[in-house]
Every structure is written in structure tokens, then in C-alpha cells.
Amino acid sequence: MHELRGAAEPRLPELLRKMSRVDLVVVEGFKKEPLRKIEVHRAANGKEVLFPDDPDIVGIATDAAVETTLPVAHLDDVEAVAAMMQRSAISVEDVLAKSVSES
């Protein structure tokens, strides 16, 4: 953990470059990053789903009925959510390469 003390929040590629090599990184947040995402939506939170307005969302894990052509898994179905994550995974190298091409 690191205090920003007024500095801008680092982007995901910047944080990934600081990490040691690992087999899997699961990231929460970074909604504005132009990368594949799985939306987690809980009906009890009373918020609208994000996927119609974010073309980078490739699947939804939810406890609500959602009309979409995207893959959907129930939040309690750990195996289905894990399979969706595996199908949607991006290599760290691809994330870093994409960030360089966008600079």
C-alpha cells in the first residue's frame, strides 16, 4: 500500500511493470482502462449495469437476470465465474504492449 499524497493514481500497466512475474493477476477496479473486463453486478446495490456503455466488458457475473448476448454467470457459481475469467484472460505482456501502443 502506498499513499498518493495528491499524486495521480497510477494506471494498471504502471503497476504491472512493478510486479514480479506471476501466473495470474486478478484486478479489481480500473474501470476506465481500455482492457477486457468482467462486470460484477449485485442487484442489492441498486446500481445500473455498466456493460451497455463499455465495449471492453466481455462478461457479467451477477445475481440478477440480465438481457445480453454477453456470457453471464451467477455470482455464486464459482466454477462458471472462473471459466469466464479464464476465457477472458489477457497476458501481462499483451496488456503492457497495448499500453505502449496507446502512448
Coordinates of C-alpha atoms in Angstrom, one line a residue:
M1 CA 0.0 0.0 0.0
H2 CA 1.2 3.5 -0.8
E3 CA -0.3 6.9 -0.1
L4 CA -0.6 9.0 -3.2
R5 CA -0.4 12.3 -1.3
G6 CA -2.1 14.2 -4.1
A7 CA -0.4 12.4 -6.9
A8 CA -2.4 10.9 -9.7
E9 CA -3.5 7.3 -9.3
P10 CA -1.1 5.0 -11.3
R11 CA -2.5 3.2 -14.3
L12 CA -2.7 -0.5 -14.4
P13 CA 0.3 -1.0 -16.8
E14 CA 2.5 1.1 -14.5
L15 CA 1.6 -1.2 -11.5
L16 CA 2.0 -4.4 -13.5
R17 CA 5.6 -3.3 -14.5
K18 CA 6.5 -3.2 -10.8
M19 CA 5.3 -6.7 -10.1
S20 CA 7.4 -9.8 -10.0
R21 CA 6.5 -12.4 -12.6
V22 CA 3.4 -14.4 -11.6
D23 CA 1.0 -16.8 -13.2
L24 CA -2.2 -14.8 -12.6
V25 CA -3.2 -11.3 -11.7
V26 CA -6.8 -10.6 -10.8
V27 CA -7.5 -6.9 -10.9
E28 CA -10.4 -5.1 -9.3
G29 CA -11.3 -1.5 -10.3
F30 CA -9.6 0.2 -13.2
K31 CA -13.0 0.7 -14.9
K32 CA -11.5 3.3 -17.3
E33 CA -8.7 1.1 -18.5
P34 CA -9.3 0.0 -22.2
L35 CA -8.9 -3.7 -21.4
R36 CA -11.2 -6.7 -21.3
K37 CA -13.3 -6.7 -18.2
I38 CA -15.9 -8.9 -16.5
E39 CA -18.5 -6.8 -14.8
V40 CA -19.6 -7.8 -11.3
H41 CA -23.1 -6.7 -10.6
R42 CA -25.2 -7.2 -7.4
A43 CA -28.9 -6.4 -7.7
A44 CA -29.0 -5.3 -4.0
N45 CA -26.6 -2.4 -4.7
G46 CA -29.3 -0.7 -6.8
K47 CA -26.8 0.4 -9.5
E48 CA -27.3 0.1 -13.2
V49 CA -25.1 -2.4 -15.1
L50 CA -22.2 -0.9 -16.9
F51 CA -21.9 -3.2 -19.9
P52 CA -24.1 -1.4 -22.4
D53 CA -21.8 1.6 -22.3
D54 CA -18.5 -0.1 -22.0
P55 CA -17.4 -2.1 -25.1
D56 CA -14.5 -3.6 -23.1
I57 CA -16.9 -5.6 -20.9
V58 CA -16.8 -9.2 -22.1
G59 CA -18.9 -11.0 -19.5
I60 CA -21.0 -10.4 -16.4
A61 CA -21.1 -12.1 -13.0
T62 CA -24.4 -11.2 -11.4
D63 CA -27.2 -12.3 -9.1
A64 CA -29.8 -10.7 -11.3
A65 CA -31.4 -11.6 -14.6
V66 CA -29.6 -9.6 -17.4
E67 CA -30.6 -9.4 -21.0
T68 CA -27.4 -9.5 -23.1
T69 CA -25.6 -11.6 -25.6
L70 CA -22.5 -11.5 -23.4
P71 CA -21.6 -14.5 -21.3
V72 CA -23.3 -14.4 -17.9
A73 CA -22.5 -16.4 -14.7
H74 CA -24.3 -16.3 -11.4
L75 CA -22.1 -14.8 -8.6
D76 CA -22.5 -18.0 -6.6
D77 CA -21.3 -20.2 -9.4
V78 CA -17.6 -20.1 -8.7
E79 CA -16.7 -22.6 -11.5
A80 CA -18.6 -20.6 -14.1
V81 CA -17.1 -17.3 -13.0
A82 CA -13.6 -18.9 -13.0
A83 CA -14.2 -20.3 -16.5
M84 CA -15.3 -16.9 -17.7
M85 CA -12.2 -15.3 -16.2
Q86 CA -10.0 -17.9 -17.9
R87 CA -11.7 -17.4 -21.3
S88 CA -11.2 -13.6 -21.0
A89 CA -7.7 -13.6 -19.6
I90 CA -5.1 -11.4 -21.2
S91 CA -1.4 -11.9 -20.8
V92 CA 0.5 -9.3 -18.9
E93 CA 2.8 -8.8 -21.9
D94 CA -0.2 -8.0 -24.1
V95 CA -1.5 -5.5 -21.5
L96 CA 1.9 -3.8 -21.4
A97 CA 2.2 -3.9 -25.2
K98 CA -1.2 -2.3 -25.6
S99 CA -0.4 0.5 -23.2
V100 CA 2.8 1.3 -25.2
S101 CA 0.9 1.4 -28.5
E102 CA -1.7 3.8 -26.9
S103 CA 1.0 6.2 -25.7

